[in-house]
mmCIF file of C-alpha atoms (C1' of nucleotides) in Angstrom:
data_model
loop_
_atom_site.group_PDB
_atom_site.id
_atom_site.type_symbol
_atom_site.label_atom_id
_atom_site.label_comp_id
_atom_site.label_asym_id
_atom_site.label_seq_id
_atom_site.Cartn_x
_atom_site.Cartn_y
_atom_site.Cartn_z
ATOM 1 C CA UNK A 1 169.774 128.280 42.347
ATOM 2 C CA UNK A 2 170.874 124.864 43.558
ATOM 3 C CA UNK A 3 170.012 123.619 40.079
ATOM 4 C CA UNK A 4 172.294 126.227 38.559
ATOM 5 C CA UNK A 5 175.208 125.105 40.762
ATOM 6 C CA UNK A 6 174.442 121.475 39.933
ATOM 7 C CA UNK A 7 174.439 122.231 36.159
ATOM 8 C CA UNK A 8 177.756 124.061 36.459
ATOM 9 C CA UNK A 9 179.211 121.247 38.468
ATOM 10 C CA UNK A 10 178.048 118.687 35.966
ATOM 11 C CA UNK A 11 179.675 120.790 33.174
ATOM 12 C CA UNK A 12 182.918 120.685 35.153
ATOM 13 C CA UNK A 13 182.629 116.894 35.436
ATOM 14 C CA UNK A 14 182.077 116.511 31.710
ATOM 15 C CA UNK A 15 184.998 118.823 30.879
ATOM 16 C CA UNK A 16 187.202 116.659 33.111
ATOM 17 C CA UNK A 17 186.080 113.500 31.325
ATOM 18 C CA UNK A 18 184.355 112.135 34.394
ATOM 19 C CA UNK A 19 181.310 110.010 33.777
ATOM 20 C CA UNK A 20 178.071 111.086 35.343
ATOM 21 C CA UNK A 21 176.646 107.995 36.976
ATOM 22 C CA UNK A 22 173.445 108.068 38.955
ATOM 23 C CA UNK A 23 175.393 107.533 42.189
ATOM 24 C CA UNK A 24 177.862 110.281 41.438
ATOM 25 C CA UNK A 25 175.045 112.639 40.486
ATOM 26 C CA UNK A 26 173.271 111.824 43.737
ATOM 27 C CA UNK A 27 176.361 112.415 45.890
ATOM 28 C CA UNK A 28 176.996 115.719 44.185
ATOM 29 C CA UNK A 29 173.404 116.811 44.467
ATOM 30 C CA UNK A 30 173.293 115.869 48.111
ATOM 31 C CA UNK A 31 176.390 117.918 48.859
ATOM 32 C CA UNK A 32 175.073 120.966 46.991
ATOM 33 C CA UNK A 33 171.652 120.712 48.601
ATOM 34 C CA UNK A 34 172.765 119.892 52.125
ATOM 35 C CA UNK A 35 173.267 122.907 54.297
ATOM 36 C CA UNK A 36 175.220 120.742 56.736
ATOM 37 C CA UNK A 37 178.785 119.462 56.244
ATOM 38 C CA UNK A 38 178.111 115.717 55.994
ATOM 39 C CA UNK A 39 180.481 112.857 56.595
ATOM 40 C CA UNK A 40 180.874 110.114 53.945
ATOM 41 C CA UNK A 41 178.746 107.846 56.089
ATOM 42 C CA UNK A 42 175.966 110.427 56.398
ATOM 43 C CA UNK A 43 175.893 110.719 52.650
ATOM 44 C CA UNK A 44 175.880 106.961 52.349
ATOM 45 C CA UNK A 45 172.956 106.621 54.758
ATOM 46 C CA UNK A 46 171.092 109.546 53.167
ATOM 47 C CA UNK A 47 171.230 107.904 49.760
ATOM 48 C CA UNK A 48 170.595 104.279 50.702
ATOM 49 C CA UNK A 49 166.891 104.785 50.138
ATOM 50 C CA UNK A 50 167.516 105.692 46.524
ATOM 51 C CA UNK A 51 170.444 103.311 46.061
ATOM 52 C CA UNK A 52 170.026 100.321 48.365
ATOM 53 C CA UNK A 53 173.009 98.525 46.855
ATOM 54 C CA UNK A 54 175.460 101.400 46.793
ATOM 55 C CA UNK A 55 178.633 100.692 48.710
ATOM 56 C CA UNK A 56 180.519 103.053 50.975
ATOM 57 C CA UNK A 57 183.486 102.655 48.670
ATOM 58 C CA UNK A 58 181.516 104.320 45.935
ATOM 59 C CA UNK A 59 180.768 107.282 48.141
ATOM 60 C CA UNK A 60 184.418 107.592 49.044
ATOM 61 C CA UNK A 61 185.549 107.208 45.486
ATOM 62 C CA UNK A 62 183.180 109.884 44.342
ATOM 63 C CA UNK A 63 184.094 112.256 47.083
ATOM 64 C CA UNK A 64 187.759 111.820 46.149
ATOM 65 C CA UNK A 65 187.051 112.546 42.521
ATOM 66 C CA UNK A 66 184.881 115.575 43.358
ATOM 67 C CA UNK A 67 187.679 116.835 45.606
ATOM 68 C CA UNK A 68 190.344 116.306 42.944
ATOM 69 C CA UNK A 69 188.299 118.244 40.380
ATOM 70 C CA UNK A 70 187.825 121.051 42.876
ATOM 71 C CA UNK A 71 184.084 120.751 43.410
ATOM 72 C CA UNK A 72 184.304 119.737 47.020
ATOM 73 C CA UNK A 73 186.552 120.479 49.955
ATOM 74 C CA UNK A 74 187.421 117.896 52.614
ATOM 75 C CA UNK A 75 187.340 119.065 56.229
ATOM 76 C CA UNK A 76 189.454 116.977 58.553
ATOM 77 C CA UNK A 77 189.058 117.443 62.251
ATOM 78 C CA UNK A 78 190.876 115.256 64.706
ATOM 79 C CA UNK A 79 190.264 111.553 64.669
ATOM 80 C CA UNK A 80 186.681 111.778 63.571
ATOM 81 C CA UNK A 81 185.372 111.239 60.093
ATOM 82 C CA UNK A 82 186.162 113.795 57.444
ATOM 83 C CA UNK A 83 183.372 116.166 56.504
ATOM 84 C CA UNK A 84 182.726 117.450 53.022
ATOM 85 C CA UNK A 85 181.862 120.978 51.984
ATOM 86 C CA UNK A 86 180.700 122.006 48.534
ATOM 87 C CA UNK A 87 181.066 125.708 49.347
ATOM 88 C CA UNK A 88 184.408 126.451 47.649
ATOM 89 C CA UNK A 89 184.552 130.116 48.654
ATOM 90 C CA UNK A 90 187.076 130.997 51.334
ATOM 91 C CA UNK A 91 185.435 130.855 54.697
ATOM 92 C CA UNK A 92 186.068 129.638 58.222
ATOM 93 C CA UNK A 93 184.063 127.250 60.362
ATOM 94 C CA UNK A 94 182.527 127.400 63.783
ATOM 95 C CA UNK A 95 182.034 123.997 65.395
ATOM 96 C CA UNK A 96 179.799 123.069 68.307
ATOM 97 C CA UNK A 97 181.736 120.952 70.762
ATOM 98 C CA UNK A 98 178.542 119.300 72.036
ATOM 99 C CA UNK A 99 176.543 118.379 68.943
ATOM 100 C CA UNK A 100 179.193 118.688 66.259
ATOM 101 C CA UNK A 101 177.235 121.203 64.224
ATOM 102 C CA UNK A 102 179.372 123.191 61.777
ATOM 103 C CA UNK A 103 178.351 126.658 60.598
ATOM 104 C CA UNK A 104 180.143 128.847 58.071
ATOM 105 C CA UNK A 105 181.868 132.005 59.194
ATOM 106 C CA UNK A 106 182.759 134.664 56.721
ATOM 107 C CA UNK A 107 185.613 136.886 57.625
ATOM 108 C CA UNK A 108 188.260 138.669 55.582
ATOM 109 C CA UNK A 109 191.167 136.345 54.871
ATOM 110 C CA UNK A 110 193.989 136.818 57.329
ATOM 111 C CA UNK A 111 196.579 137.833 54.777
ATOM 112 C CA UNK A 112 198.664 139.876 57.202
ATOM 113 C CA UNK A 113 199.176 136.838 59.347
ATOM 114 C CA UNK A 114 200.342 134.823 56.404
ATOM 115 C CA UNK A 115 202.848 137.549 55.472
ATOM 116 C CA UNK A 116 204.178 137.772 59.012
ATOM 117 C CA UNK A 117 204.454 133.988 59.269
ATOM 118 C CA UNK A 118 206.467 133.940 56.070
ATOM 119 C CA UNK A 119 208.884 136.505 57.483
ATOM 120 C CA UNK A 120 209.458 134.892 60.815
ATOM 121 C CA UNK A 121 209.542 131.325 59.642
ATOM 122 C CA UNK A 122 211.082 131.447 56.220
ATOM 123 C CA UNK A 123 208.273 129.263 54.938
ATOM 124 C CA UNK A 124 206.469 129.941 51.672
ATOM 125 C CA UNK A 125 202.918 130.049 53.020
ATOM 126 C CA UNK A 126 200.267 128.799 50.626
ATOM 127 C CA UNK A 127 197.187 128.904 52.775
ATOM 128 C CA UNK A 128 195.886 128.574 56.314
ATOM 129 C CA UNK A 129 192.892 127.191 58.114
ATOM 130 C CA UNK A 130 191.076 128.290 61.220
ATOM 131 C CA UNK A 131 188.266 126.837 63.197
ATOM 132 C CA UNK A 132 186.411 128.307 66.155
ATOM 133 C CA UNK A 133 185.030 125.983 68.813
ATOM 134 C CA UNK A 134 182.239 126.503 71.249
ATOM 135 C CA UNK A 135 178.649 125.741 72.078
ATOM 136 C CA UNK A 136 175.831 126.465 69.686
ATOM 137 C CA UNK A 137 172.721 128.269 70.795
ATOM 138 C CA UNK A 138 170.726 125.043 71.196
ATOM 139 C CA UNK A 139 173.387 123.261 73.208
ATOM 140 C CA UNK A 140 173.957 126.304 75.426
ATOM 141 C CA UNK A 141 170.330 126.174 76.507
ATOM 142 C CA UNK A 142 170.334 122.564 77.513
ATOM 143 C CA UNK A 143 172.426 122.412 80.698
ATOM 144 C CA UNK A 144 171.566 125.617 82.495
ATOM 145 C CA UNK A 145 173.177 124.923 85.848
ATOM 146 C CA UNK B 1 215.779 124.502 82.065
ATOM 147 C CA UNK B 2 214.347 121.334 80.651
ATOM 148 C CA UNK B 3 215.053 119.761 84.042
ATOM 149 C CA UNK B 4 213.017 122.510 85.724
ATOM 150 C CA UNK B 5 210.092 121.828 83.460
ATOM 151 C CA UNK B 6 210.469 118.109 84.053
ATOM 152 C CA UNK B 7 210.525 118.571 87.834
ATOM 153 C CA UNK B 8 207.399 120.782 87.666
ATOM 154 C CA UNK B 9 205.689 118.280 85.440
ATOM 155 C CA UNK B 10 206.487 115.437 87.836
ATOM 156 C CA UNK B 11 205.126 117.478 90.718
ATOM 157 C CA UNK B 12 201.872 117.846 88.726
ATOM 158 C CA UNK B 13 201.756 114.138 88.201
ATOM 159 C CA UNK B 14 202.251 113.451 91.895
ATOM 160 C CA UNK B 15 199.568 115.927 92.840
ATOM 161 C CA UNK B 16 197.205 114.223 90.432
ATOM 162 C CA UNK B 17 197.994 110.888 92.079
ATOM 163 C CA UNK B 18 199.525 109.479 88.882
ATOM 164 C CA UNK B 19 202.340 107.020 89.401
ATOM 165 C CA UNK B 20 205.738 107.846 87.952
ATOM 166 C CA UNK B 21 206.795 104.742 86.078
ATOM 167 C CA UNK B 22 210.037 104.620 84.108
ATOM 168 C CA UNK B 23 208.097 104.486 80.841
ATOM 169 C CA UNK B 24 205.857 107.453 81.766
ATOM 170 C CA UNK B 25 208.903 109.425 82.854
ATOM 171 C CA UNK B 26 210.637 108.682 79.603
ATOM 172 C CA UNK B 27 207.620 109.719 77.477
ATOM 173 C CA UNK B 28 207.332 112.962 79.411
ATOM 174 C CA UNK B 29 211.032 113.688 79.196
ATOM 175 C CA UNK B 30 211.087 112.995 75.501
ATOM 176 C CA UNK B 31 208.202 115.394 74.895
ATOM 177 C CA UNK B 32 209.821 118.116 76.945
ATOM 178 C CA UNK B 33 213.222 117.651 75.305
ATOM 179 C CA UNK B 34 212.015 117.166 71.767
ATOM 180 C CA UNK B 35 211.833 120.339 69.789
ATOM 181 C CA UNK B 36 209.692 118.549 67.190
ATOM 182 C CA UNK B 37 206.046 117.640 67.586
ATOM 183 C CA UNK B 38 206.303 113.848 67.596
ATOM 184 C CA UNK B 39 203.692 111.278 66.801
ATOM 185 C CA UNK B 40 202.937 108.450 69.280
ATOM 186 C CA UNK B 41 204.882 106.109 66.947
ATOM 187 C CA UNK B 42 207.910 108.398 66.846
ATOM 188 C CA UNK B 43 207.966 108.437 70.626
ATOM 189 C CA UNK B 44 207.580 104.659 70.665
ATOM 190 C CA UNK B 45 210.505 104.192 68.280
ATOM 191 C CA UNK B 46 212.653 106.775 70.009
ATOM 192 C CA UNK B 47 212.338 104.957 73.296
ATOM 193 C CA UNK B 48 212.602 101.381 72.126
ATOM 194 C CA UNK B 49 216.328 101.457 72.769
ATOM 195 C CA UNK B 50 215.725 102.155 76.413
ATOM 196 C CA UNK B 51 212.574 100.069 76.709
ATOM 197 C CA UNK B 52 212.736 97.222 74.182
ATOM 198 C CA UNK B 53 209.568 95.642 75.533
ATOM 199 C CA UNK B 54 207.431 98.727 75.813
ATOM 200 C CA UNK B 55 204.192 98.485 73.846
ATOM 201 C CA UNK B 56 202.570 101.178 71.746
ATOM 202 C CA UNK B 57 199.569 100.943 73.986
ATOM 203 C CA UNK B 58 201.678 102.183 76.885
ATOM 204 C CA UNK B 59 202.756 105.209 74.853
ATOM 205 C CA UNK B 60 199.122 105.956 73.941
ATOM 206 C CA UNK B 61 197.956 105.433 77.523
ATOM 207 C CA UNK B 62 200.559 107.759 78.901
ATOM 208 C CA UNK B 63 199.912 110.401 76.265
ATOM 209 C CA UNK B 64 196.253 110.304 77.150
ATOM 210 C CA UNK B 65 196.999 110.747 80.838
ATOM 211 C CA UNK B 66 199.438 113.555 80.200
ATOM 212 C CA UNK B 67 196.852 115.244 78.059
ATOM 213 C CA UNK B 68 194.115 114.838 80.669
ATOM 214 C CA UNK B 69 196.321 116.360 83.323
ATOM 215 C CA UNK B 70 197.101 119.244 81.026
ATOM 216 C CA UNK B 71 200.777 118.587 80.518
ATOM 217 C CA UNK B 72 200.524 117.880 76.836
ATOM 218 C CA UNK B 73 198.374 119.015 73.946
ATOM 219 C CA UNK B 74 197.271 116.749 71.103
ATOM 220 C CA UNK B 75 197.474 118.160 67.615
ATOM 221 C CA UNK B 76 195.183 116.459 65.127
ATOM 222 C CA UNK B 77 195.652 117.093 61.459
ATOM 223 C CA UNK B 78 193.667 115.306 58.864
ATOM 224 C CA UNK B 79 193.889 111.540 58.682
ATOM 225 C CA UNK B 80 197.454 111.371 59.754
ATOM 226 C CA UNK B 81 198.666 110.439 63.214
ATOM 227 C CA UNK B 82 198.128 112.900 66.020
ATOM 228 C CA UNK B 83 201.143 114.851 67.121
ATOM 229 C CA UNK B 84 201.904 115.858 70.689
ATOM 230 C CA UNK B 85 203.118 119.197 71.947
ATOM 231 C CA UNK B 86 204.353 119.869 75.485
ATOM 232 C CA UNK B 87 204.341 123.630 74.934
ATOM 233 C CA UNK B 88 201.123 124.584 76.662
ATOM 234 C CA UNK B 89 201.358 128.322 75.929
ATOM 235 C CA UNK B 90 198.946 129.633 73.270
ATOM 236 C CA UNK B 91 200.540 129.553 69.923
ATOM 237 C CA UNK B 92 199.829 128.625 66.327
ATOM 238 C CA UNK B 93 201.622 126.173 64.063
ATOM 239 C CA UNK B 94 203.150 126.437 60.607
ATOM 240 C CA UNK B 95 203.286 123.081 58.780
ATOM 241 C CA UNK B 96 205.402 122.133 55.798
ATOM 242 C CA UNK B 97 203.248 120.408 53.204
ATOM 243 C CA UNK B 98 206.273 118.522 51.800
ATOM 244 C CA UNK B 99 208.151 117.184 54.822
ATOM 245 C CA UNK B 100 205.548 117.599 57.536
ATOM 246 C CA UNK B 101 207.785 119.724 59.742
ATOM 247 C CA UNK B 102 205.834 121.795 62.302
ATOM 248 C CA UNK B 103 207.209 125.025 63.734
ATOM 249 C CA UNK B 104 205.630 127.204 66.407
ATOM 250 C CA UNK B 105 204.272 130.587 65.434
ATOM 251 C CA UNK B 106 203.697 133.169 68.145
ATOM 252 C CA UNK B 107 201.069 135.734 67.379
ATOM 253 C CA UNK B 108 198.618 137.645 69.556
ATOM 254 C CA UNK B 109 195.476 135.591 70.123
ATOM 255 C CA UNK B 110 192.716 136.505 67.706
ATOM 256 C CA UNK B 111 190.247 137.621 70.347
ATOM 257 C CA UNK B 112 188.378 140.069 68.096
ATOM 258 C CA UNK B 113 187.608 137.237 65.716
ATOM 259 C CA UNK B 114 186.218 135.166 68.540
ATOM 260 C CA UNK B 115 184.001 138.060 69.637
ATOM 261 C CA UNK B 116 182.728 138.650 66.149
ATOM 262 C CA UNK B 117 182.024 134.973 65.622
ATOM 263 C CA UNK B 118 179.986 134.930 68.866
ATOM 264 C CA UNK B 119 177.894 137.809 67.593
ATOM 265 C CA UNK B 120 177.174 136.469 64.157
ATOM 266 C CA UNK B 121 176.663 132.843 65.068
ATOM 267 C CA UNK B 122 175.112 132.873 68.538
ATOM 268 C CA UNK B 123 177.695 130.364 69.648
ATOM 269 C CA UNK B 124 179.549 130.649 72.945
ATOM 270 C CA UNK B 125 183.121 130.451 71.586
ATOM 271 C CA UNK B 126 185.603 128.767 73.874
ATOM 272 C CA UNK B 127 188.706 128.690 71.721
ATOM 273 C CA UNK B 128 190.003 128.473 68.198
ATOM 274 C CA UNK B 129 192.782 126.905 66.256
ATOM 275 C CA UNK B 130 194.718 128.030 63.233
ATOM 276 C CA UNK B 131 197.400 126.404 61.165
ATOM 277 C CA UNK B 132 199.390 127.849 58.308
ATOM 278 C CA UNK B 133 200.524 125.606 55.509
ATOM 279 C CA UNK B 134 203.356 126.019 53.079
ATOM 280 C CA UNK B 135 206.904 124.926 52.221
ATOM 281 C CA UNK B 136 209.732 125.230 54.612
ATOM 282 C CA UNK B 137 213.066 126.726 53.616
ATOM 283 C CA UNK B 138 214.712 123.340 52.993
ATOM 284 C CA UNK B 139 211.856 121.986 50.873
ATOM 285 C CA UNK B 140 211.594 125.223 48.903
ATOM 286 C CA UNK B 141 215.193 124.802 47.769
ATOM 287 C CA UNK B 142 214.783 121.255 46.485
ATOM 288 C CA UNK B 143 212.611 121.584 43.344
ATOM 289 C CA UNK B 144 213.713 124.851 41.820
ATOM 290 C CA UNK B 145 211.771 124.712 38.572
ATOM 291 C "C1'" DC C 1 182.246 98.441 22.077
ATOM 292 C "C1'" DT C 2 185.456 100.342 25.306
ATOM 293 C "C1'" DC C 3 186.862 101.690 29.503
ATOM 294 C "C1'" DT C 4 185.527 103.724 33.713
ATOM 295 C "C1'" DA C 5 182.541 103.095 37.846
ATOM 296 C "C1'" DT C 6 180.319 100.011 40.869
ATOM 297 C "C1'" DG C 7 179.648 96.568 44.627
ATOM 298 C "C1'" DC C 8 181.691 93.489 47.543
ATOM 299 C "C1'" DA C 9 184.942 91.964 50.731
ATOM 300 C "C1'" DA C 10 189.285 92.024 52.378
ATOM 301 C "C1'" DA C 11 193.146 94.912 53.747
ATOM 302 C "C1'" DC C 12 195.090 98.815 56.111
ATOM 303 C "C1'" DG C 13 196.801 101.921 59.786
ATOM 304 C "C1'" DG C 14 196.244 104.525 63.766
ATOM 305 C "C1'" DT C 15 194.201 103.968 68.131
ATOM 306 C "C1'" DT C 16 191.721 101.566 71.860
ATOM 307 C "C1'" DT C 17 190.511 97.774 74.810
ATOM 308 C "C1'" DG C 18 190.498 93.401 77.698
ATOM 309 C "C1'" DC C 19 193.092 90.791 80.493
ATOM 310 C "C1'" DA C 20 196.674 88.657 83.394
ATOM 311 C "C1'" DC C 21 200.891 89.839 85.435
ATOM 312 C "C1'" DG C 22 204.310 93.151 87.454
ATOM 313 C "C1'" DC C 23 205.755 96.764 90.127
ATOM 314 C "C1'" DG C 24 205.288 101.715 92.246
ATOM 315 C "C1'" DG C 25 204.162 103.883 96.492
ATOM 316 C "C1'" DC D 1 200.358 94.494 99.744
ATOM 317 C "C1'" DC D 2 196.894 97.070 97.228
ATOM 318 C "C1'" DG D 3 195.794 98.755 92.967
ATOM 319 C "C1'" DC D 4 197.398 101.181 89.048
ATOM 320 C "C1'" DG D 5 200.312 100.507 84.945
ATOM 321 C "C1'" DT D 6 202.349 97.417 81.595
ATOM 322 C "C1'" DG D 7 202.744 94.221 77.661
ATOM 323 C "C1'" DC D 8 200.426 91.569 74.489
ATOM 324 C "C1'" DA D 9 197.012 90.596 71.208
ATOM 325 C "C1'" DA D 10 192.701 91.266 69.517
ATOM 326 C "C1'" DA D 11 189.236 94.561 68.401
ATOM 327 C "C1'" DC D 12 187.746 98.868 66.304
ATOM 328 C "C1'" DC D 13 186.550 102.177 62.824
ATOM 329 C "C1'" DG D 14 187.142 105.176 59.077
ATOM 330 C "C1'" DT D 15 189.088 104.685 54.739
ATOM 331 C "C1'" DT D 16 191.353 102.313 50.784
ATOM 332 C "C1'" DT D 17 192.160 98.673 47.583
ATOM 333 C "C1'" DG D 18 191.701 94.529 44.393
ATOM 334 C "C1'" DC D 19 188.897 92.353 41.454
ATOM 335 C "C1'" DA D 20 185.058 90.839 38.592
ATOM 336 C "C1'" DT D 21 181.029 92.680 36.604
ATOM 337 C "C1'" DA D 22 177.831 96.399 35.109
ATOM 338 C "C1'" DG D 23 176.796 100.299 32.565
ATOM 339 C "C1'" DA D 24 177.992 105.308 30.679
ATOM 340 C "C1'" DG D 25 179.251 107.468 26.470
#
DNA sequence: CTCTATGCAAACGGTTTGCACGCGG
DNA sequence: CCGCGTGCAAACCGTTTGCATAGAG
């Protein structure tokens, strides 16, 4: 399952003429395995056991390459670190304002809104993004009063 | 019109016990007058004629205070600078991917989506944001082929 | 063997902070 | 005249870049 996705991703890398280094493989595997939406630094820390000498720059470089090839999406929220998502299907995100957890939210794409926006603004709309903010179940429980 | 808004804003400042310095007044006035959604640096540059010695820090400090009081909203997109919006009514934004222009987009708040997201995720949703991306009329004209 | 990827450190850019002085109320 | 706000410079932090070396194909 994950292995299938990994094999397909590696095929895509090969087709694009991108070398499969151990570090790159590890970053990719981590993104595909991880159910979270990790930051570059989280990936860096998660892999430092396996690659004690790997530099953050390598993580960033690989994330950029994976993004350019279309294997990974970069999620940018505010001033904080970018987060990376290997789920390339259209979906929205729900973000916990307390703990920062991000969960996927599947909902039909808001095409009508794009059409209306085109009409009223004169823009050629290419895509949109939406995030919902709130408190996750765990964080809601914490401060009861 | 703008003057009314400015007067109301200044009242809010006074009520909050925030001093009205010339620099703060100027930042506030610029935000209310500006139809764009300026960055801190744009505000800084726009006012350096009137305040040649003003520092960026002062702009940032004042923007933070205005935000905390609820007179201004901070728009954070990706890694770029934050932009500031004195229109506190609920609205969405349409952003030109070429020139960066931001225009307001009024559309009924997507309450049903918030409700559904609460149900499927178990989060307590407090709000959401949405931006539409595309090319504005001017930028569409430029590269025809 | 070639050329890309890596590791390291320095650079970068937006934003924040510490501190002494200035000025609003 | 008290204390917040300002200006200045340094600090910060995520990210990028330059460069010499290592290693994938």
